[in-house]
Coordinates of C-alpha atoms in Angstrom, one line a residue:
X5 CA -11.8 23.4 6.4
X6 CA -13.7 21.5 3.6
X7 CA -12.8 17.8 4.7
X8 CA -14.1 16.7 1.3
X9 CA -10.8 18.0 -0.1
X10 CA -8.6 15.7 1.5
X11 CA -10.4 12.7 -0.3
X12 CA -10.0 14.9 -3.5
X13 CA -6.0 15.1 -2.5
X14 CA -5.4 11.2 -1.8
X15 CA -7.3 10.9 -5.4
X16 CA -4.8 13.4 -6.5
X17 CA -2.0 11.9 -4.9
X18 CA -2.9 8.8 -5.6
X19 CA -2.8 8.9 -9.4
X20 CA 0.4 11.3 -9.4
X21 CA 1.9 7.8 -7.6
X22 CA 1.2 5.8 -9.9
X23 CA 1.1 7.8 -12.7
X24 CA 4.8 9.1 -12.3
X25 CA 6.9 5.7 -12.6
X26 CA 4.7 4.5 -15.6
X27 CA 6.5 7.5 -17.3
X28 CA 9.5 6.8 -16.0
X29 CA 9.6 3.5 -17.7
X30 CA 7.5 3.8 -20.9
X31 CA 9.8 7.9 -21.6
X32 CA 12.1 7.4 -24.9
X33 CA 13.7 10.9 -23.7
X34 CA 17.1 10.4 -22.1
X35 CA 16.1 13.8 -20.0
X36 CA 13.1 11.8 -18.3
X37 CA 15.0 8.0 -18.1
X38 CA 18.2 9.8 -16.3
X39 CA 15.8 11.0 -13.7
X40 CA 14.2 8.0 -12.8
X41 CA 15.3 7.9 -9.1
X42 CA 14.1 11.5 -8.5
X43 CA 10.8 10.5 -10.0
X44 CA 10.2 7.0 -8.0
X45 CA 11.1 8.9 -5.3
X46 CA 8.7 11.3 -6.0
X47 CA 6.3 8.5 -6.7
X48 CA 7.0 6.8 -3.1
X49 CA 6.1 10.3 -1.8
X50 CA 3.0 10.9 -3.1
X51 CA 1.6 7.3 -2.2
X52 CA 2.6 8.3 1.3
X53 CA 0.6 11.0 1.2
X54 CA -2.5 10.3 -0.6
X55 CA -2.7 6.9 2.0
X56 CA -1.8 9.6 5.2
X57 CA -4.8 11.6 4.6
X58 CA -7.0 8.8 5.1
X59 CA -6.6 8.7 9.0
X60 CA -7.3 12.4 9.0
X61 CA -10.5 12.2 7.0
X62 CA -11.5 9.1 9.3
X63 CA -10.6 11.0 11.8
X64 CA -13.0 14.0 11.2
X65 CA -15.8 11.6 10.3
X66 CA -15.1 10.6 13.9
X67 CA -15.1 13.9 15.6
X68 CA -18.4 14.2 13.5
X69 CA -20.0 11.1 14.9
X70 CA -21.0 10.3 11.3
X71 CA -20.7 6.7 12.1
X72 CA -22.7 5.6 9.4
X73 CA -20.1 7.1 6.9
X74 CA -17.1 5.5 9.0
X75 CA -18.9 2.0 8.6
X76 CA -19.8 2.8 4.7
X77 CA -15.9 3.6 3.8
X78 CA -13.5 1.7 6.3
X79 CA -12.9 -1.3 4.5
X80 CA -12.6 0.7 0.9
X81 CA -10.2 2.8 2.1
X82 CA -8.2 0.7 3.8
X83 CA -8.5 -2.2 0.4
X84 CA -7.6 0.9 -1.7
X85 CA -4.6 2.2 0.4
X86 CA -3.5 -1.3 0.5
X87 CA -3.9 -1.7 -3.2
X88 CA -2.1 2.0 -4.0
X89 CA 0.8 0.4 -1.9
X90 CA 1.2 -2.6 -3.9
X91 CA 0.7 -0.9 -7.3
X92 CA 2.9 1.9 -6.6
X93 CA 6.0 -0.1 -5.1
X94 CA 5.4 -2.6 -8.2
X95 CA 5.9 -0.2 -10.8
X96 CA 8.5 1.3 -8.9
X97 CA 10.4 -1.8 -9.3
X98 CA 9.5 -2.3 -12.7
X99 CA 11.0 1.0 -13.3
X100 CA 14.4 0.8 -11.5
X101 CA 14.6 -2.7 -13.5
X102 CA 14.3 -1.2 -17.2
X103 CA 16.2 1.8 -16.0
X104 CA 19.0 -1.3 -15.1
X105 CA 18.5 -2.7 -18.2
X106 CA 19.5 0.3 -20.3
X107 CA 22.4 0.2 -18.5
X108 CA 23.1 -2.9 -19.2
X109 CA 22.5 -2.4 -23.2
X110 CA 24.4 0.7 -23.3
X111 CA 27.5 -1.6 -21.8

């Protein structure tokens, strides 16, 4: 297995996470605002994933005994997980509160 993918995926994963409820709130389409639980959901998913493959590429760096590259990347990673966290669940939030304000405006 090329363990260079699964810094490739978080990436991936990672901008899907954030990417996703940034749509949900800035869509004019009624199609994409109705669907805004399914998508924070999916959002919320893929920021679980892209931070769960860390430990797994930490891990192989491990079995490796590239220790150099475990000292190198630790702290990023664990900064940038923490940072994906914080970014994803706010724009989560900002999402669910416009979707509740259109709601309210439609009312």
């Amino acid at each position: 297995m090329d363990y260079g993918l699964l810094n490739l995926a978080s990436l991936f994963f990672g901008l899907v996470a954030v990417i996703l409820p940034v749509v949900s709130f800035s869509a004019k389409s009624r199609r994409i605002q109705g669907r805004w639980a399914a998508m924070s959901l999916c959002s919320l998913g893929s920021c679980a994933l892209a931070i769960c493959l860390q430990p797994f590429y930490t891990s192989h760096l491990v079995d490796i005994e590239d220790w150099s590259a475990l000292i190198d990347t630790s702290a990023a990673s664990a900064k940038i997980c923490a940072a994906l966290l914080g970014v994803t669940v706010l724009f989560n939030l900002l999402a669910a509160g416009m979707h509740r304000l259109d709601q309210k405006s439609e009312e």
